[in-house]
Amino acid sequence: MKLPPSARFSTVCIHAGQVPDPSTGAIVTPIFQTSTYVQEELGKHKGFEYARTQNPTRSALEANIAAIEGGTAAFAFASGMAAIDAISTLLQSGGHVVVTDNTYGGTFRLFDKVLTRYGLEFSYVDTSRTDLVERAMRPNTRMLFIETPTNPVMRLTDIKATADIARRHGARLVVDNTFASPVVQRPIALGADIVIHSTTKYLNGHSDSVGGVAIVTRDEDVQWLRFIQNAAGAILSPLDSWLVLRGTKTLAVRMAQHNANGQALAEFLAGHPKVSQVLYPGLPTHPQHDLAKRQMNGFGGMLSFDVGTFEAARHVCNGIRLMSLAESLGGVETLICHPASMTHASVPPETRHAIGLTDSLVRISVGIEDAADLIDDLQQALA
Ligand SMILES: Cc1ncc(COP(=O)(O)O)c(C=O)c1O
């Protein structure tokens, strides 16, 4: 098997980074569950010395994801947060970072409670407004860290425009692409320097692994991430690397179904009398629908909707039968959650309300079941 340079996206997902195992011909990269590698003689080995530093299963996954996102190299970590922590070490004390104000709570916690102790400064900005991003830039701004769409209010940031601002100010643009997936959004093609994923979500896609990956483009970042992955050691395990590698093979087909089901549920909810608002970039009522059409390929499997009162939201969350009430997202099975009391419970109410995260908002990670079954389930839960 040889991947032609002209290979298209779904072919890249299945084959990039993988060759049949040279010792057996196994078509699937094995799980190299080993801590060390025997050396033939002093100073002579096969490129593998110790498994924190190099593991063939992890290397195959990293090459696969680098190709999928169109980066120079990728580095796999024990969780999405470990990947974000690793790229934060590109910063030095005295540096300033502009961050999407409605960023994932774990990212905010790392920045606000840990990294500020090391002389880093963070400004939280509504990055959907490029004028506010421009205004937040300072001479010591070294990084722009954005999420688009945001969780759970589905606000978008213009990646290309933000990349231009970053470049003009000599800062790196980092995009957390977890919510969209590389099928729906290609930040590096739009000018991003670094892409982050919690592989726990769409890349693995089967709700059975926790992991993270950083995809980088600059040679100096490749060198540093390779160094820090070994120096700090928050590596992804061989089994988890194998699970994610299996997940990416079906990424393109899974995302096509997530996109189709997301659109179908959004349209159903938009027409339901008990739903006052649906937040989904694929609806013409979304305030940034034009930007979504420009920068997304399909609109993803995440949506939120407002049912007017907390009591009504509770009624829906407790009333679903096929869907499961759970945090997380991106798996083949549909999950429903109440962000105000679950994923965003630690966000102060006034901050939640300022970004439109009401107590009556319900979020769905739309899976790949038959959309008609999901609609039936919502229909009865809303009744
Ligand atoms: C957008 C986003 N980024 C990062 C993370 C952190 O990933 P992990 O839970 O794998 O550490 C999450 C987790 O929910 C997330 O939703």
XYZ file of C-alpha atoms and ligand atoms in Angstrom:
399
model
C 0.000 0.000 0.000
C 1.363 3.389 -1.007
C -0.627 6.574 -0.445
C -0.449 8.724 -3.614
C 0.376 12.408 -2.987
C -2.933 13.291 -4.677
C -4.956 11.192 -2.170
C -8.192 12.839 -1.096
C -9.450 13.433 2.420
C -11.189 10.145 3.292
C -8.326 8.140 1.735
C -5.838 10.100 3.858
C -7.929 9.363 6.989
C -7.721 5.618 6.347
C -4.140 5.227 5.169
C -1.869 8.122 6.220
C 0.852 7.163 8.677
C 0.245 3.447 8.313
C 2.103 0.731 6.449
C 1.607 -3.035 6.851
C 3.640 -4.265 9.826
C 7.078 -5.195 8.371
C 7.500 -8.314 10.544
C 4.098 -9.958 9.812
C 2.278 -7.978 7.130
C -0.538 -7.154 9.581
C -2.616 -4.497 7.828
C -3.457 -2.784 11.100
C -0.653 -1.097 13.050
C -0.191 -3.273 16.161
C -0.487 -2.041 19.746
C 3.183 -1.891 20.744
C 2.585 -2.455 24.443
C 6.197 -2.233 25.558
C 8.167 0.053 27.836
C 11.571 -0.439 26.231
C 13.339 -1.816 23.133
C 16.296 -4.213 23.059
C 19.418 -2.727 21.477
C 21.665 -4.866 19.274
C 24.865 -3.464 20.700
C 25.946 -0.280 22.439
C 24.790 2.674 20.345
C 23.005 0.471 17.776
C 19.201 0.327 17.838
C 16.210 0.518 15.505
C 15.304 4.131 16.322
C 13.384 3.156 19.463
C 15.014 3.374 22.887
C 12.367 4.034 25.539
C 8.587 4.169 25.154
C 7.971 7.613 26.650
C 10.178 8.994 23.876
C 9.064 6.800 20.954
C 6.270 4.306 20.406
C 5.386 2.987 16.925
C 1.599 2.942 17.555
C 1.694 6.536 18.758
C 3.974 7.560 15.859
C 1.510 6.057 13.353
C -1.355 8.006 14.921
C 0.665 11.231 14.978
C 1.577 10.896 11.289
C -2.058 10.103 10.484
C -3.468 13.159 12.289
C -0.753 15.495 10.941
C -1.834 14.484 7.426
C -5.556 14.832 8.244
C -5.133 18.400 9.560
C -2.511 19.358 6.953
C 0.189 20.139 9.541
C 3.929 19.437 9.574
C 3.768 17.112 12.592
C 1.415 16.051 15.376
C 2.047 15.057 18.983
C -0.360 12.874 20.956
C -0.965 13.431 24.653
C -2.808 11.743 27.515
C -5.808 14.127 27.209
C -6.949 17.226 25.374
C -5.923 19.270 28.409
C -2.417 17.741 28.347
C -2.118 18.822 24.689
C -3.196 22.391 25.582
C -0.781 22.390 28.519
C 2.035 21.261 26.188
C 1.480 24.018 23.620
C 1.305 26.563 26.460
C 4.985 25.826 27.129
C 5.751 27.633 23.854
C 5.045 30.772 25.920
C 7.436 32.397 28.326
C 6.832 34.429 31.449
C 5.727 37.973 30.550
C 3.789 36.717 27.512
C 0.156 37.606 26.868
C -2.553 35.441 25.277
C -5.911 36.486 23.779
C -8.504 33.757 24.375
C -12.087 33.198 23.205
C -14.198 34.321 26.191
C -16.510 31.298 25.978
C -13.630 28.810 25.848
C -13.924 25.251 27.252
C -14.018 25.441 31.081
C -10.981 23.167 31.515
C -8.920 25.459 29.271
C -10.017 28.498 31.288
C -9.116 26.672 34.528
C -5.624 25.803 33.241
C -4.979 29.359 32.028
C -6.560 31.182 34.971
C -5.643 28.984 37.930
C -2.297 27.508 36.847
C -0.501 29.436 34.122
C -1.089 32.915 35.606
C 1.164 31.689 38.459
C 4.020 31.553 35.964
C 3.858 35.154 34.771
C 1.520 34.666 31.800
C -1.387 37.019 31.152
C -4.698 36.136 29.492
C -7.408 38.386 28.036
C -10.818 36.789 27.442
C -12.458 38.350 24.409
C -15.516 37.762 22.234
C -13.373 36.601 19.297
C -16.424 36.488 17.020
C -15.727 40.266 16.772
C -12.419 40.885 15.020
C -12.441 44.536 16.172
C -12.340 43.334 19.802
C -9.523 40.876 18.998
C -7.522 43.659 17.330
C -8.089 45.936 20.325
C -6.959 43.237 22.796
C -3.576 42.732 21.094
C -0.589 44.064 23.050
C 3.121 44.319 22.224
C 3.707 41.194 24.371
C 0.827 39.142 22.836
C 2.388 35.868 21.742
C -0.689 33.718 21.131
C -4.320 33.876 20.081
C -6.250 30.862 21.354
C -9.666 30.420 19.780
C -12.520 27.928 19.743
C -15.074 27.915 16.957
C -17.921 27.010 17.273
C -18.020 27.632 21.015
C -19.635 25.363 23.529
C -22.617 25.477 24.015
C -23.771 28.745 22.406
C -22.246 27.919 18.995
C -20.648 31.290 18.377
C -18.183 31.345 15.451
C -14.847 33.078 15.005
C -13.540 33.966 11.541
C -10.342 31.869 11.447
C -8.847 33.570 8.372
C -9.402 37.100 9.725
C -8.013 36.096 13.128
C -4.963 34.486 11.487
C -4.292 37.794 9.714
C -4.403 39.665 13.027
C -2.074 37.101 14.651
C 0.412 37.351 11.786
C 0.466 41.149 11.823
C 1.235 41.114 15.545
C 3.830 38.312 15.446
C 1.656 35.935 17.496
C 0.711 32.286 16.917
C -2.896 31.409 16.155
C -4.020 28.260 17.998
C -7.416 26.766 17.092
C -9.114 24.192 19.309
C -10.869 22.248 16.541
C -12.451 19.637 18.838
C -16.052 20.802 18.388
C -15.968 20.888 14.587
C -13.546 18.055 13.647
C -11.088 18.253 10.714
C -13.797 17.134 8.289
C -15.894 20.200 9.050
C -13.094 22.731 9.525
C -9.440 22.947 8.356
C -7.853 25.733 10.448
C -4.307 25.311 9.066
C -5.575 25.881 5.514
C -7.174 29.092 6.832
C -3.900 30.325 8.380
C -3.715 28.762 11.874
C -0.262 27.849 13.213
C -1.389 25.163 15.660
C -4.509 22.987 15.937
C -5.585 21.240 19.119
C -7.999 18.348 19.548
C -9.390 16.474 22.435
C -9.216 13.107 20.611
C -11.683 11.936 23.261
C -14.354 13.444 20.981
C -14.809 13.096 17.186
C -11.333 11.773 16.279
C -11.771 8.669 18.415
C -15.536 8.892 18.057
C -16.554 5.878 20.119
C -16.589 7.239 23.697
C -13.956 4.740 24.846
C -10.698 6.704 25.080
C -9.373 9.961 26.573
C -6.609 11.713 24.656
C -5.394 14.859 22.966
C -3.254 15.976 20.057
C -1.420 19.121 18.984
C -0.790 19.612 15.265
C 1.922 22.151 14.480
C 3.234 23.819 11.334
C 6.398 25.737 12.262
C 9.702 23.813 12.371
C 10.664 25.421 15.695
C 7.324 24.247 17.192
C 7.915 20.707 15.881
C 11.275 20.642 17.693
C 9.862 22.098 20.903
C 6.760 19.863 21.045
C 8.900 16.769 20.451
C 11.140 17.901 23.296
C 8.319 18.761 25.714
C 6.380 15.558 24.974
C 9.410 13.617 26.192
C 10.491 16.076 28.895
C 7.075 16.407 30.591
C 5.964 12.938 29.512
C 2.156 13.307 29.236
C 2.067 10.814 26.348
C -0.903 8.951 24.891
C -0.783 5.225 25.723
C -0.290 2.583 22.976
C -3.839 1.227 23.436
C -5.400 4.703 23.260
C -3.240 5.541 20.227
C -4.548 2.415 18.541
C -8.171 3.232 19.411
C -7.900 6.752 17.983
C -6.123 5.410 14.887
C -9.050 3.075 14.373
C -11.418 5.998 14.920
C -9.853 8.249 12.282
C -10.358 5.576 9.599
C -14.111 6.210 9.754
C -13.931 9.930 10.534
C -15.130 11.103 7.113
C -18.177 8.823 6.982
C -19.062 9.394 10.616
C -18.897 13.171 10.205
C -21.097 13.057 7.106
C -23.756 11.382 9.245
C -23.173 13.706 12.233
C -23.608 16.668 9.848
C -26.787 15.264 8.296
C -28.316 14.339 11.660
C -27.308 17.691 13.198
C -29.079 19.552 10.398
C -32.167 17.305 10.623
C -32.532 17.743 14.391
C -31.878 21.497 14.197
C -34.616 21.895 11.577
C -37.040 19.739 13.573
C -36.390 21.729 16.768
C -36.650 25.075 14.924
C -40.207 24.134 13.923
C -41.273 22.899 17.378
C -43.697 25.187 19.264
C -42.023 24.559 22.656
C -38.558 25.592 21.429
C -37.859 29.324 21.514
C -34.397 29.250 19.905
C -32.062 26.777 18.180
C -28.327 27.483 18.057
C -26.858 25.638 15.064
C -24.573 27.166 12.393
C -26.431 25.311 9.632
C -29.673 27.239 10.197
C -30.198 30.484 8.240
C -31.339 32.025 11.565
C -27.819 31.581 13.013
C -26.335 35.114 13.151
C -23.109 33.863 11.499
C -24.627 31.468 8.977
C -22.725 33.149 6.107
C -19.389 32.713 7.895
C -20.333 29.100 8.666
C -20.960 28.464 4.956
C -17.563 30.000 4.121
C -15.371 28.293 6.688
C -17.162 25.022 7.506
C -17.757 21.958 5.387
C -21.075 20.813 6.847
C -22.143 22.275 10.175
C -21.243 19.525 12.638
C -23.101 17.437 15.157
C -23.371 19.894 18.048
C -26.442 22.026 18.704
C -28.197 23.755 21.581
C -31.794 24.813 22.007
C -33.778 26.886 24.455
C -37.020 25.623 25.934
C -37.929 28.769 27.892
C -37.583 27.627 31.529
C -35.290 25.511 33.677
C -38.251 23.243 34.479
C -38.847 22.594 30.780
C -35.120 21.875 30.244
C -35.195 19.401 33.134
C -38.308 17.782 31.677
C -36.557 17.232 28.308
C -33.283 15.952 29.833
C -35.131 13.507 32.087
C -37.634 12.530 29.412
C -35.336 11.253 26.664
C -35.220 7.471 26.148
C -32.890 6.708 23.247
C -30.470 9.562 23.921
C -28.274 9.447 27.021
C -27.945 12.184 29.619
C -24.162 12.667 29.821
C -21.298 15.139 29.446
C -18.764 14.837 26.582
C -19.485 14.768 22.859
C -18.410 13.439 19.488
C -19.330 9.770 19.927
C -21.541 7.676 17.660
C -24.287 7.698 20.286
C -26.390 10.812 20.927
C -25.803 12.588 24.242
C -27.940 15.297 25.782
C -26.914 17.630 28.597
C -27.956 20.698 30.551
C -24.872 22.951 30.300
C -25.809 25.353 33.144
C -25.894 22.560 35.755
C -23.480 20.095 34.117
C -20.591 21.129 31.806
C -20.693 24.831 32.777
C -21.757 24.579 36.443
C -18.468 26.173 37.564
C -19.034 29.275 35.384
C -20.575 32.093 37.489
C -24.273 32.686 36.546
C -23.642 36.319 35.464
C -20.877 35.157 33.054
C -23.133 32.391 31.739
C -25.981 34.807 31.115
C -23.645 37.354 29.463
C -22.765 34.816 26.753
C -26.366 33.658 26.284
C -25.990 30.424 28.247
C -29.383 30.419 29.906
C -30.714 27.957 32.506
C -33.246 26.824 29.906
C -30.623 25.792 27.327
C -30.210 22.103 26.401
C -27.215 20.810 24.387
C -27.136 17.783 22.132
C -24.131 15.940 20.738
C -25.975 14.370 17.818
C -24.814 10.826 17.133
C -25.078 8.752 13.978
C -28.232 6.779 14.769
C -31.161 7.072 12.328
C -32.259 10.724 12.512
C -35.941 9.696 12.531
C -35.412 7.755 15.784
C -33.692 10.752 17.370
C -36.529 13.041 16.285
C -39.106 10.584 17.711
C -37.204 10.637 20.999
C -37.133 14.439 21.157
C -40.782 14.600 20.119
C -41.870 12.463 23.085
C -39.463 14.195 25.521
C -40.840 17.621 24.536
C -44.462 16.465 24.779
C -13.385 22.055 23.107
C -12.643 21.192 24.088
N -11.307 21.313 24.193
C -10.607 20.562 25.071
C -11.218 19.655 25.884
C -10.400 18.861 26.874
O -10.256 17.549 26.439
P -10.032 16.291 27.414
O -11.297 16.100 28.178
O -9.709 15.176 26.479
O -8.890 16.653 28.308
C -12.599 19.484 25.809
C -13.291 18.505 26.673
O -14.494 18.463 26.751
C -13.333 20.272 24.889
O -14.677 20.179 24.773
